[in-house]
Coordinates of C-alpha atoms in Angstrom, one line a residue:
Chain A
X1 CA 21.3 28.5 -14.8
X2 CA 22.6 26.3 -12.4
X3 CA 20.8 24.0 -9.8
X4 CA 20.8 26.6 -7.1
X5 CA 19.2 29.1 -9.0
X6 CA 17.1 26.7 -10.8
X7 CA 15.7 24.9 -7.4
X8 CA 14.4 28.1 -6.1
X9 CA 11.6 28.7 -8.8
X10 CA 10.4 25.2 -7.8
X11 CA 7.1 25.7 -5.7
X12 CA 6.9 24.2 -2.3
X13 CA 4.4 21.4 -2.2
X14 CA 3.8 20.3 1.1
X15 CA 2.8 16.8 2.2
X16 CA 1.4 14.6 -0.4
X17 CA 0.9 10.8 -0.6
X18 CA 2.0 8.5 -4.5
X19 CA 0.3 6.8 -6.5
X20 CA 0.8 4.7 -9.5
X21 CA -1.6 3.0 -12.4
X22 CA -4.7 0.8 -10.2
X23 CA -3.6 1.8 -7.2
X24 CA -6.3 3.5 -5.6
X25 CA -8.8 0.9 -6.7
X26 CA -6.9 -2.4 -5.2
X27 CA -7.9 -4.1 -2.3
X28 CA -7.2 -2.0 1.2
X29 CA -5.8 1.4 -0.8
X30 CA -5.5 4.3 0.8
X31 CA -8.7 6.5 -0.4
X32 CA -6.8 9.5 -1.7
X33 CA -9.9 11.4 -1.9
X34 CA -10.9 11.0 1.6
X35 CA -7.7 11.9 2.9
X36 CA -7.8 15.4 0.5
X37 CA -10.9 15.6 1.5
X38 CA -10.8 15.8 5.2
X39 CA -7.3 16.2 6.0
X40 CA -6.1 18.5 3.0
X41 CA -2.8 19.7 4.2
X42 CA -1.9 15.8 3.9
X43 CA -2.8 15.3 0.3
X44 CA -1.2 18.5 -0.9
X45 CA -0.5 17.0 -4.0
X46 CA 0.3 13.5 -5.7
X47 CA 3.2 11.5 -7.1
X48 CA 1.7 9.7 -10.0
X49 CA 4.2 6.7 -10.9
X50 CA 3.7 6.4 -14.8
X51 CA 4.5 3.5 -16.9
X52 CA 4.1 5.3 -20.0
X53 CA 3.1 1.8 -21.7
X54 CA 0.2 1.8 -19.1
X55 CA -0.5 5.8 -19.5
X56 CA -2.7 7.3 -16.5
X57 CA -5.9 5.9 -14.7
X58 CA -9.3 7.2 -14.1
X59 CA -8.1 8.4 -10.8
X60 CA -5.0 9.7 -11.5
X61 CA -6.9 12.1 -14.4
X62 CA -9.4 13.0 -11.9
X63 CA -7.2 14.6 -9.7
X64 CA -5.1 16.0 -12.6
X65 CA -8.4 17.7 -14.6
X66 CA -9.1 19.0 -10.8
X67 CA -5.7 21.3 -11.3
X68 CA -4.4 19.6 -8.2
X69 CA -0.2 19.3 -7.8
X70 CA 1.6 16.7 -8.8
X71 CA 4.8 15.2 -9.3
X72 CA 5.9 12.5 -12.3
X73 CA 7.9 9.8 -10.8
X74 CA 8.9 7.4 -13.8
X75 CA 8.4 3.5 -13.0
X76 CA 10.6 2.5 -16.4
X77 CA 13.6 4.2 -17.1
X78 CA 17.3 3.1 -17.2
X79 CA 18.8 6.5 -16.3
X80 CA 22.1 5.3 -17.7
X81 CA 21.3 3.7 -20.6
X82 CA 20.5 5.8 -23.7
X83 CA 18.5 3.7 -25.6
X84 CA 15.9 3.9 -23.1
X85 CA 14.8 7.7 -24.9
X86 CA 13.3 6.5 -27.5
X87 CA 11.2 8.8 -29.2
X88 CA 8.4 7.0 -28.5
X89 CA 8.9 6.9 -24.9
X90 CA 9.8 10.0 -24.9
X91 CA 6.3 11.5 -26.2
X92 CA 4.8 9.4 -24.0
X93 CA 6.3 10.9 -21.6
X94 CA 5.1 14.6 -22.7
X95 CA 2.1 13.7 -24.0
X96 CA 1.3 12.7 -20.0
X97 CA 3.3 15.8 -19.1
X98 CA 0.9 18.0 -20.8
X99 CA -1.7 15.7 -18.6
X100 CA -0.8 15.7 -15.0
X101 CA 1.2 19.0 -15.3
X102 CA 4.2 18.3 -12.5
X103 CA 6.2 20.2 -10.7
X104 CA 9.1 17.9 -12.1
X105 CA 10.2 14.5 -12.8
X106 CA 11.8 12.3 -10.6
X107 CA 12.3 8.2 -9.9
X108 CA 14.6 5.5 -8.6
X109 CA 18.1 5.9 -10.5
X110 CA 18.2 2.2 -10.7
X111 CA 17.4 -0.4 -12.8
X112 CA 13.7 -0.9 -13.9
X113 CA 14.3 -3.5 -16.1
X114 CA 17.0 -5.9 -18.2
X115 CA 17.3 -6.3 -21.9
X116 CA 14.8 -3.9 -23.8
X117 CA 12.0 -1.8 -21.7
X118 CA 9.6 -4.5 -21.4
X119 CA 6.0 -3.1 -20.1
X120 CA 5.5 -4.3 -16.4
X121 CA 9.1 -5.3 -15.8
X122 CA 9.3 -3.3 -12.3
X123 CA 12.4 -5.2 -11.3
X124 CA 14.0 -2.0 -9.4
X125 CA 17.3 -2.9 -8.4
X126 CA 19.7 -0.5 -6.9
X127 CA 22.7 0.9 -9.6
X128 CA 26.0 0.0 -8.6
X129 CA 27.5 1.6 -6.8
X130 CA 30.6 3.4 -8.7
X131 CA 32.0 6.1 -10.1
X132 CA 31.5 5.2 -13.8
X133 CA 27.6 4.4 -13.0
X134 CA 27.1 8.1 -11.4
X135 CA 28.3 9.3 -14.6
X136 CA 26.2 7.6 -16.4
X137 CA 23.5 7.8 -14.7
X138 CA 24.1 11.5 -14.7
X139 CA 23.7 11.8 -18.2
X140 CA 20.3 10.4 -18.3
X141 CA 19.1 12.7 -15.6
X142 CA 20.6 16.0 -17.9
X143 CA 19.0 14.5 -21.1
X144 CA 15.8 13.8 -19.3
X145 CA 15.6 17.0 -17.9
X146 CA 16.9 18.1 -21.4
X147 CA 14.4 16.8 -23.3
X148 CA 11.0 17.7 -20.8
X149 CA 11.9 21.3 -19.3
X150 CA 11.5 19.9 -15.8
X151 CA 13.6 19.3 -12.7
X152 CA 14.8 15.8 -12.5
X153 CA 15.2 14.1 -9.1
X154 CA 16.9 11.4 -9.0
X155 CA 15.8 9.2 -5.8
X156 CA 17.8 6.4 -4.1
X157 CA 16.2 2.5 -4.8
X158 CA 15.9 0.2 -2.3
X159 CA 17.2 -3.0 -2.1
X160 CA 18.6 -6.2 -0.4
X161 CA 21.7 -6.3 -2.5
X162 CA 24.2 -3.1 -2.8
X163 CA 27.1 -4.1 -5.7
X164 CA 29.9 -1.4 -5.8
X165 CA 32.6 -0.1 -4.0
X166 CA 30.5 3.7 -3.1
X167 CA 28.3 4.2 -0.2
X168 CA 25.0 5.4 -1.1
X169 CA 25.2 8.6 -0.4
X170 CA 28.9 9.1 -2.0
X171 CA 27.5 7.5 -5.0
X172 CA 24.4 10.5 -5.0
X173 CA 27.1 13.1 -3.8
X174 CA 28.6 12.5 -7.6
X175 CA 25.9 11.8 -9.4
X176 CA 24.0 15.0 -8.2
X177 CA 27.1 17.3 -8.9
X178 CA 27.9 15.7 -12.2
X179 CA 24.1 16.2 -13.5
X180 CA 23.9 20.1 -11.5
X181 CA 20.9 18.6 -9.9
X182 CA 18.7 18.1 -6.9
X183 CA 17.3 14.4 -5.4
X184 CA 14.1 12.9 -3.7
X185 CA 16.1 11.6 -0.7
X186 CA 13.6 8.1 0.1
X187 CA 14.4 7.8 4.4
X188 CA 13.1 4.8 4.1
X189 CA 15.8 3.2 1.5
X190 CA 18.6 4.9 3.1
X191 CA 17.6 3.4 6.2
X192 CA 17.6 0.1 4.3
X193 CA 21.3 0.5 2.7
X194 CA 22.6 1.4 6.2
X195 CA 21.5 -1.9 8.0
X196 CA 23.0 -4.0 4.8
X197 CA 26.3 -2.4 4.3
X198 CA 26.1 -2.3 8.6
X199 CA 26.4 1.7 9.0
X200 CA 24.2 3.6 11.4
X201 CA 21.3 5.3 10.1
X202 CA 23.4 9.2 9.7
X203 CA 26.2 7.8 8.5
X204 CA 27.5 10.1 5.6
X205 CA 25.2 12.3 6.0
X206 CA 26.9 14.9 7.7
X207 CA 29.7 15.1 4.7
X208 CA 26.4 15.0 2.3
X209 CA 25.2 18.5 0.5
X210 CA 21.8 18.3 1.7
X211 CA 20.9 22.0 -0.7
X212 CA 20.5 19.3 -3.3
X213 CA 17.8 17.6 -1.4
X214 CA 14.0 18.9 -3.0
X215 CA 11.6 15.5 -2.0
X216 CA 11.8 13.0 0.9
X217 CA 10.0 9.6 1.1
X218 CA 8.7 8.2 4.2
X219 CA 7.9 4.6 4.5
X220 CA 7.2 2.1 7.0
X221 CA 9.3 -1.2 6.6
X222 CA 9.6 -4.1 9.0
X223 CA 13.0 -5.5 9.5
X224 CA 13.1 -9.6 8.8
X225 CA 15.6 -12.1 9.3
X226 CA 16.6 -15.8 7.6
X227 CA 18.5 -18.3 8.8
X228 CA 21.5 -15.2 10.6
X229 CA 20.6 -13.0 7.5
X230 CA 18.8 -9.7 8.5
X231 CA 17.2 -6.8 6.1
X232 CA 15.2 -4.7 5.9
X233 CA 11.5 -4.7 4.2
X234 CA 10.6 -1.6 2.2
X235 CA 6.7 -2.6 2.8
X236 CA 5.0 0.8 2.7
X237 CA 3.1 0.1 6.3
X238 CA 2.0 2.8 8.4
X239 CA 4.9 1.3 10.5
X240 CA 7.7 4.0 10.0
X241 CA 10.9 2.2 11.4
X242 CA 13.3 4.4 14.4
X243 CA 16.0 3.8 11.8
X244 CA 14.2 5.8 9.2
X245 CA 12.6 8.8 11.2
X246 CA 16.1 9.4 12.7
X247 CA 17.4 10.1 8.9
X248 CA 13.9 12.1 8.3
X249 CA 14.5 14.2 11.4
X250 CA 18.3 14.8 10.6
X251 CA 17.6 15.8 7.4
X252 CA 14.3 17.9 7.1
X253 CA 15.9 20.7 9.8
X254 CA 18.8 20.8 7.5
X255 CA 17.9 20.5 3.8
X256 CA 17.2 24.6 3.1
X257 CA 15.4 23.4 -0.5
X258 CA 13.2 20.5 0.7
X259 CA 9.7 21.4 -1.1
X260 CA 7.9 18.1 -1.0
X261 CA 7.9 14.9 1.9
X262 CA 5.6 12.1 0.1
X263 CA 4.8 9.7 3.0
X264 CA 4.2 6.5 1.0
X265 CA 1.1 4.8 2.0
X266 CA -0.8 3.6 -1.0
X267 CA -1.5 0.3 0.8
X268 CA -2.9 1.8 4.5
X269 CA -6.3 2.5 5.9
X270 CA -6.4 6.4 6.3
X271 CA -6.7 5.7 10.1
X272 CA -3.1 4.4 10.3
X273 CA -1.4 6.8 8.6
X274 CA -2.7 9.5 10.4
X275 CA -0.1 9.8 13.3
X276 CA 2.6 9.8 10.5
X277 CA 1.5 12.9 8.9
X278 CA 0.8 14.5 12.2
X279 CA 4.8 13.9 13.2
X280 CA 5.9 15.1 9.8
X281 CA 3.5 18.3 10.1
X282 CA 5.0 19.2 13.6
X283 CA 8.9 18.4 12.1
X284 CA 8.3 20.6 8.9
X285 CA 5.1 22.8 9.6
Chain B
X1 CA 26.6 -10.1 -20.1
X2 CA 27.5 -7.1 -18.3
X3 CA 27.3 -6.6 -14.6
X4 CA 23.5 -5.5 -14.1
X5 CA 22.4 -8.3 -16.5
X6 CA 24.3 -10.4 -13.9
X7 CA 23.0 -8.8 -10.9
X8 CA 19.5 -9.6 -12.2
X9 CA 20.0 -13.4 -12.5
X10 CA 21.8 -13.2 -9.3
X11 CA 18.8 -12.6 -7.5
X12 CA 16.8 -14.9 -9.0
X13 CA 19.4 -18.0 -9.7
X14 CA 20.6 -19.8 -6.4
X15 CA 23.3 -21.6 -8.7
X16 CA 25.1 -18.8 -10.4
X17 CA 25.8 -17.6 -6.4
X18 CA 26.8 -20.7 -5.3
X19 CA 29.4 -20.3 -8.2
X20 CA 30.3 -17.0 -7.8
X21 CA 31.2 -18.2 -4.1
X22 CA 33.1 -21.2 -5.3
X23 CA 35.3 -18.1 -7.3
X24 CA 33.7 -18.2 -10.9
X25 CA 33.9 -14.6 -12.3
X26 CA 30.5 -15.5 -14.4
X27 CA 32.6 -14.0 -17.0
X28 CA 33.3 -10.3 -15.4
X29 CA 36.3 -8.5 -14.6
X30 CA 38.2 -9.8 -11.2
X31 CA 37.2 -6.3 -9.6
X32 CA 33.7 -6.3 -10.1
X33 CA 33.1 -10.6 -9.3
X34 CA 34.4 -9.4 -5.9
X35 CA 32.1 -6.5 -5.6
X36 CA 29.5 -9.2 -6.1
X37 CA 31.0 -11.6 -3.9
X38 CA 31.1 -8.5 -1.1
X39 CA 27.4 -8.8 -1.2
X40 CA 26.5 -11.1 1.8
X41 CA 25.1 -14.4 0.1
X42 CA 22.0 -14.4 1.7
X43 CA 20.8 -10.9 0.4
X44 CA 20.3 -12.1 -3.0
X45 CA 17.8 -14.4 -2.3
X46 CA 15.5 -12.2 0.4
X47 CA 13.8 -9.4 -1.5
X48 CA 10.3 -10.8 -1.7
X49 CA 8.8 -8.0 -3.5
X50 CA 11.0 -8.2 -6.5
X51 CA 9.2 -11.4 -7.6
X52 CA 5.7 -10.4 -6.7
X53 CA 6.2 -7.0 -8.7
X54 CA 7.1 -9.4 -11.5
X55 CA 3.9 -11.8 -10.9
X56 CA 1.9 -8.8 -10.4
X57 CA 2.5 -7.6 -14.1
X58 CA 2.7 -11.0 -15.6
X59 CA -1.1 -11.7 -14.1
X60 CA -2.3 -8.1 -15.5
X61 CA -1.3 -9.0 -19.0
X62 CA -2.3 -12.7 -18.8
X63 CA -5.0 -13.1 -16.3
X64 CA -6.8 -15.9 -18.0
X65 CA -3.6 -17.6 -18.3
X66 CA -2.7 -16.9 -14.5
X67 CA -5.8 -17.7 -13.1
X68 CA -5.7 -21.4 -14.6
X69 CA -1.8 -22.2 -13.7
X70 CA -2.5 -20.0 -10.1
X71 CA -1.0 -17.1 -8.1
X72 CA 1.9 -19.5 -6.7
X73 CA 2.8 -21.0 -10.0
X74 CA 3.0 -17.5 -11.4
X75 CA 5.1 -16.5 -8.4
X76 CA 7.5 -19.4 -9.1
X77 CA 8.3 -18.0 -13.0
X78 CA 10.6 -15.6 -11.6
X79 CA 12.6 -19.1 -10.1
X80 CA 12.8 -20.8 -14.1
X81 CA 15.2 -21.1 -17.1
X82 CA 12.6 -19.3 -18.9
X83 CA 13.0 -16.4 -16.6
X84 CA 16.9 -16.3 -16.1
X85 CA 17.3 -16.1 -20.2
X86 CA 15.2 -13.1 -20.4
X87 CA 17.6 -11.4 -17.5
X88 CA 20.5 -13.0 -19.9
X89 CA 18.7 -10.7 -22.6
X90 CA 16.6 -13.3 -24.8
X91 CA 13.6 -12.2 -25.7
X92 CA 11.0 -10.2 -23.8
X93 CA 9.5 -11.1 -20.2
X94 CA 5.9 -11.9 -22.0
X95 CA 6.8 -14.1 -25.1
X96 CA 8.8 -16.1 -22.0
X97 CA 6.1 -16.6 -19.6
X98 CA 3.6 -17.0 -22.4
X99 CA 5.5 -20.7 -23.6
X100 CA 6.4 -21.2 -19.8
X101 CA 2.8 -21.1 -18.0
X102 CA 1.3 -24.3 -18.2
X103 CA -2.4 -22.8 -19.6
X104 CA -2.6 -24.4 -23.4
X105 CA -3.9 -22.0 -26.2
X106 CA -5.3 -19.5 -23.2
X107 CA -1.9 -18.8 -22.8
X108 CA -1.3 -18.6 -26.5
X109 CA -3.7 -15.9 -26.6
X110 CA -2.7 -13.7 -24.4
X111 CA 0.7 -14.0 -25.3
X112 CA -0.4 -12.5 -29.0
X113 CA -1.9 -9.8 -27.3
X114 CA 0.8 -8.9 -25.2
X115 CA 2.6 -9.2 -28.6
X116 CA 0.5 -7.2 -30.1
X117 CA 0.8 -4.7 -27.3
X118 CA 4.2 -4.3 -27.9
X119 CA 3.4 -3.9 -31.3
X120 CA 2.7 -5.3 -34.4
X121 CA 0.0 -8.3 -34.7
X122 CA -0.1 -11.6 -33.5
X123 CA -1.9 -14.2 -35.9
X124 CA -2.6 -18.2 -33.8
X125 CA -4.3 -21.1 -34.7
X126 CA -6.8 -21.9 -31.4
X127 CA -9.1 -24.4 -30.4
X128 CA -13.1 -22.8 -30.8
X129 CA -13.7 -24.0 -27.4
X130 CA -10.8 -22.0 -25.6
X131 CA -11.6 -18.8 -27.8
X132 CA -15.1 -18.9 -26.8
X133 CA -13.9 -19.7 -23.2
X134 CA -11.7 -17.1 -23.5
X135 CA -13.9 -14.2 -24.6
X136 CA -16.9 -15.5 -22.2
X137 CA -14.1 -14.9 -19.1
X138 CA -13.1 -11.6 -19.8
X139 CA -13.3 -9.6 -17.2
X140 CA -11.5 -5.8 -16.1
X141 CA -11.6 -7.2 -12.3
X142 CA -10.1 -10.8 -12.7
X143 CA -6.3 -9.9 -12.2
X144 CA -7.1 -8.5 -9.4
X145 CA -9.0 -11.7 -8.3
X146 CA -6.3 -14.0 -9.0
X147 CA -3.7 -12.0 -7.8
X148 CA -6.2 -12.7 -4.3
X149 CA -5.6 -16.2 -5.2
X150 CA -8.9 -16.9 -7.5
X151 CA -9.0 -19.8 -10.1
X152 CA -10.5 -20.5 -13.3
X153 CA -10.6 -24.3 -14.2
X154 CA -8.7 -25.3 -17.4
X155 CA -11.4 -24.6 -20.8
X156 CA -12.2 -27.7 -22.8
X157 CA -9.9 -28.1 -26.2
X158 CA -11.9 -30.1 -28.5
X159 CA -13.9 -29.7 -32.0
X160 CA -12.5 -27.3 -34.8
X161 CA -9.8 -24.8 -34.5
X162 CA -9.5 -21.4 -35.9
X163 CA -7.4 -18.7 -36.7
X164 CA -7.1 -15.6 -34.6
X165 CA -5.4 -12.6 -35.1
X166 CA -4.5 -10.0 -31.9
X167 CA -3.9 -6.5 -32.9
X168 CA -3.4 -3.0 -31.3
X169 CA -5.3 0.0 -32.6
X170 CA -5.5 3.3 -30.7
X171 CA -3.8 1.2 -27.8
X172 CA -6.7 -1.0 -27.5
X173 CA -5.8 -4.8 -28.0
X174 CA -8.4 -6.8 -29.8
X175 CA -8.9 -10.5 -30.9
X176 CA -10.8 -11.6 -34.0
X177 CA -11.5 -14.4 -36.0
X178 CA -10.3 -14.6 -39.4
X179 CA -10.3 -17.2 -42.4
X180 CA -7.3 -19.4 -42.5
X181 CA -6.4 -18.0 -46.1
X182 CA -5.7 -14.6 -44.6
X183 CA -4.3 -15.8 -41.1
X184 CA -1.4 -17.5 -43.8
X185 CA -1.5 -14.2 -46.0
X186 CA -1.1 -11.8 -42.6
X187 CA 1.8 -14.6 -41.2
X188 CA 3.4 -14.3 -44.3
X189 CA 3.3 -10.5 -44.6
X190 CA 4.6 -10.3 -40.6
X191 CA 8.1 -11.7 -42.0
X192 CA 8.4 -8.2 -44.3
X193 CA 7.4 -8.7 -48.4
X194 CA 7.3 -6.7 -50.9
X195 CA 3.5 -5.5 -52.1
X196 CA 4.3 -7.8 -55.3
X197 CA 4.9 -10.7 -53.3
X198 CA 2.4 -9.9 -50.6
X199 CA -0.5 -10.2 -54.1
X200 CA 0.8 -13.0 -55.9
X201 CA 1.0 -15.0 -52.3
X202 CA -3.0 -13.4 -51.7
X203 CA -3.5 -15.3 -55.3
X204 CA -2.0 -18.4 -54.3
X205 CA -4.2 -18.6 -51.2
X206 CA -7.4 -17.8 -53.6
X207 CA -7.9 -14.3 -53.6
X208 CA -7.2 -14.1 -57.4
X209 CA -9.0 -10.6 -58.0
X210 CA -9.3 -9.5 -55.1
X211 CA -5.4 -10.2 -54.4
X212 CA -4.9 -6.6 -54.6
X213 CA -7.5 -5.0 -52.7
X214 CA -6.9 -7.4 -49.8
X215 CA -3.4 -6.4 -49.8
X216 CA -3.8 -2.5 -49.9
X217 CA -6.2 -3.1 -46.8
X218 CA -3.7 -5.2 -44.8
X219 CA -1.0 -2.5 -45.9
X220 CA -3.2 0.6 -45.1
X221 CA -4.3 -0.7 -41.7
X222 CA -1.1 -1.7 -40.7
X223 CA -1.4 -5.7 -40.0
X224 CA 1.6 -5.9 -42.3
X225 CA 4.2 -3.6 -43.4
X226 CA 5.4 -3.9 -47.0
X227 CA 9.5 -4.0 -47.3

């Protein structure tokens, strides 16, 4: 079965907000509870970000054992380098599969680490960008989704340094028809590669299949600048930058199997990120 | 090194760009030096996240350690030689950091359990004061202290020392004392020996007939592996 048939079992999930291993219990989280609590619709489910050397917190269990939705986004895989499944990490994977029960897998096709998978690495670089790297990158997302049953999304890293001859979203273009798969399209990241390779925010988007676009991310980043040099910080504020909500407001009318937006707040008090949801409720009802 | 092992010092290692800009291929092919040299200069250097990500884990797994050296000085690991040879693909972020970190035998002993996290045990020779230090400061909310910018003042290292061993079992990581005979027997046993040799070196230490009981323990609980 291919992609297009695939994507349309996948259940619609609504608005939800990430997580990953402490979160919730650092200094000035975002109470996750509160939020499901008064404002459900905004907190339809949760993306947990597993290390599977750190497993799953108190928290994230919580809201698993409740049967609430979730998604599995991976926090330390090389997609395109095979020795990353090892068997061990691979039943660690499953064995918090059969925990948290997501709708499917997905993560930054980047690099999480160098050398050997080292717990705690999280050095998140983007891949280069070429022609060979989508290829191997789409093998790891075809084994992944191989090896677990589930939908694997690959999502675009950020970054301050793009290495390759592609543009972003040529480099997904192949990597997403190579591995018959879908994405999680982060706004927020594209946003970021436009402003360092100097392209306006839609650029490429209009030659871009967005059918193979299931998730977005939403972010707020603050844009910085050293001695001439200007980028863009991926800082997860309640800030969401014009640059970013023109990509979220191109794409969400057009992507016809978009099932999940994750606005990516782990950091804000619920008071901030209020007037986010509310925009992305009256874009995507 | 290939090109992502090179991408990762790159953002760490002001010199290697400098020499990629003075046309040093840092021993890639001509086409992929200039997709690195099509990177503006400055963006290697500006990502400020990527070094506190790497703080951030170093002080979960060594917040003792952390918390003496501080925040900063954990911040500036990502900046050393240390560092740059584990992106060259030397050895593992934590064994680096562990001999880095300026924080004696504290650091020593976290560094065993982080070994032994990874698997395997760790066996260290420790001054009594800094294990007693050590197990009097632990604490589930001090990472998240220092990472705030808390500090623990340096522990004493005086009197005796003792042996230590740091093993995982059921993905717990614990530290106990143990007598120096069978910190020597375990260390010898971590290099791979047969059972033979594991119980004649058990008799050479003093075990004598108990050699082989020790040995099936050690063997049975995993602390050494027989080849």
């Amino acid at each position: 079965m291919n992609f297009q048939s695939r994507v349309q079992a996948l259940p619609r999930l609504g608005l939800g907000v990430s997580t990953e291993y402490g979160a919730a219990r650092s200094l000035g989280a975002l109470d996750v509870g509160a939020l499901r609590a008064k404002f459900p619709q905004y907190a339809s489910f949760l993306e947990v970000g597993v290390e599977v050397s750190k497993g799953l917190d108190a928290d994230t269990e919580r809201w698993a054992s409740s049967g609430a939705p979730t998604t599995y986004h991976f926090l330390d895989l090389n997609l395109d380098e095979p020795e990353d499944f090892d068997a061990d990490w691979i039943a660690g994977v499953r064995d918090h599969i059969r925990s948290l029960r997501p709708s499917w897998i997905c993560g930054d096709a980047g690099l999480w680490h160098f050398g050997r998978r080292d717990r705690g690495q999280m050095l998140l670089l983007p891949p280069i960008l070429s022609d060979a790297q989508a290829m191997s990158m789409a093998e790891g997302v075809a084994r992944l989704r191989a090896e677990t049953g589930l939908e694997v999304l690959p999502e675009n890293p950020p970054g301050s340094a793009y290495v390759g001859p592609l543009h972003l979203l040529d480099y997904f273009a192949r990597l997403c028809d190579r591995a018959d798969t879908g994405m999680l399209l982060d706004c927020a990241h594209l946003a970021i590669f436009q402003q360092a390779r100097g392209h306006q925010p839609l650029d490429g988007l209009a030659d871009f299949d967005l059918s193979r676009v299931v998730e977005i991310h939403v972010a707020g980043g603050r844009k910085r600048s050293v001695d001439g040099f200007s980028w863009i910080e991926d800082e997860h504020s309640p800030s969401v930058l014009p640059e970013t909500w023109r990509i979220v407001e191109h794409v969400v009318p057009r992507a016809p199997n978009l099932k999940a937006i994750v606005f990516e707040c782990e950091r804000c008090r619920l008071p901030d990120v209020l007037p986010v949801f509310r925009r992305l409720e009256a874009l995507w009802g | 090194m290939g090109l992502k092992s090179v991408v990762a010092c790159l953002h760490h290692d002001p010199a290697r760009v400098a020499r990629l800009h003075e046309g040093d291929d840092l021993g890639l092919s001509a086409e992929e030096a200039e997709w690195l040299r099509a990177v503006p200069r400055a963006a290697w250097g500006v990502d400020p996240m990527r070094a506190r990500r790497v703080a951030g884990a170093l002080i979960e797994e060594f917040p003792q350690a952390a918390a003496i050296i501080g925040r900063d000085r954990v911040m500036e690991f990502c900046a050393s030689a240390a560092f740059l040879s584990v992106c060259e693909g030397e050895g593992n972020l934590a064994s680096a950091f562990a001999c880095w970190a300026d924080a004696g035998p504290t650091a020593r002993i976290e560094g065993a359990m982080a070994q032994a996290r990874r698997g395997g045990a760790a066996v260290l020779e420790v001054p009594a004061s800094v294990m007693s230090a050590w197990h009097s400061r632990v604490d589930g909310g001090l990472a998240e202290r220092v990472a705030q910018g808390a500090r623990l003042p340096r522990p004493a290292e005086e009197g005796e020392t003792i042996w230590v061993i740091a093993e995982s079992r059921g993905g717990n990581v614990s530290v106990a004392e143990l007598p120096e005979a069978l910190a020597r027997l375990v260390i010898y046993g971590l290099e791979g020996r047969t059972r033979a040799d594991l119980v004649e070196e058990a008799r050479r230490l003093g075990a004598e007939d108990d050699a082989e009981v020790v040995v099936d323990e050690l063997l049975e609980l995993g602390t050494v592996r027989a080849r």
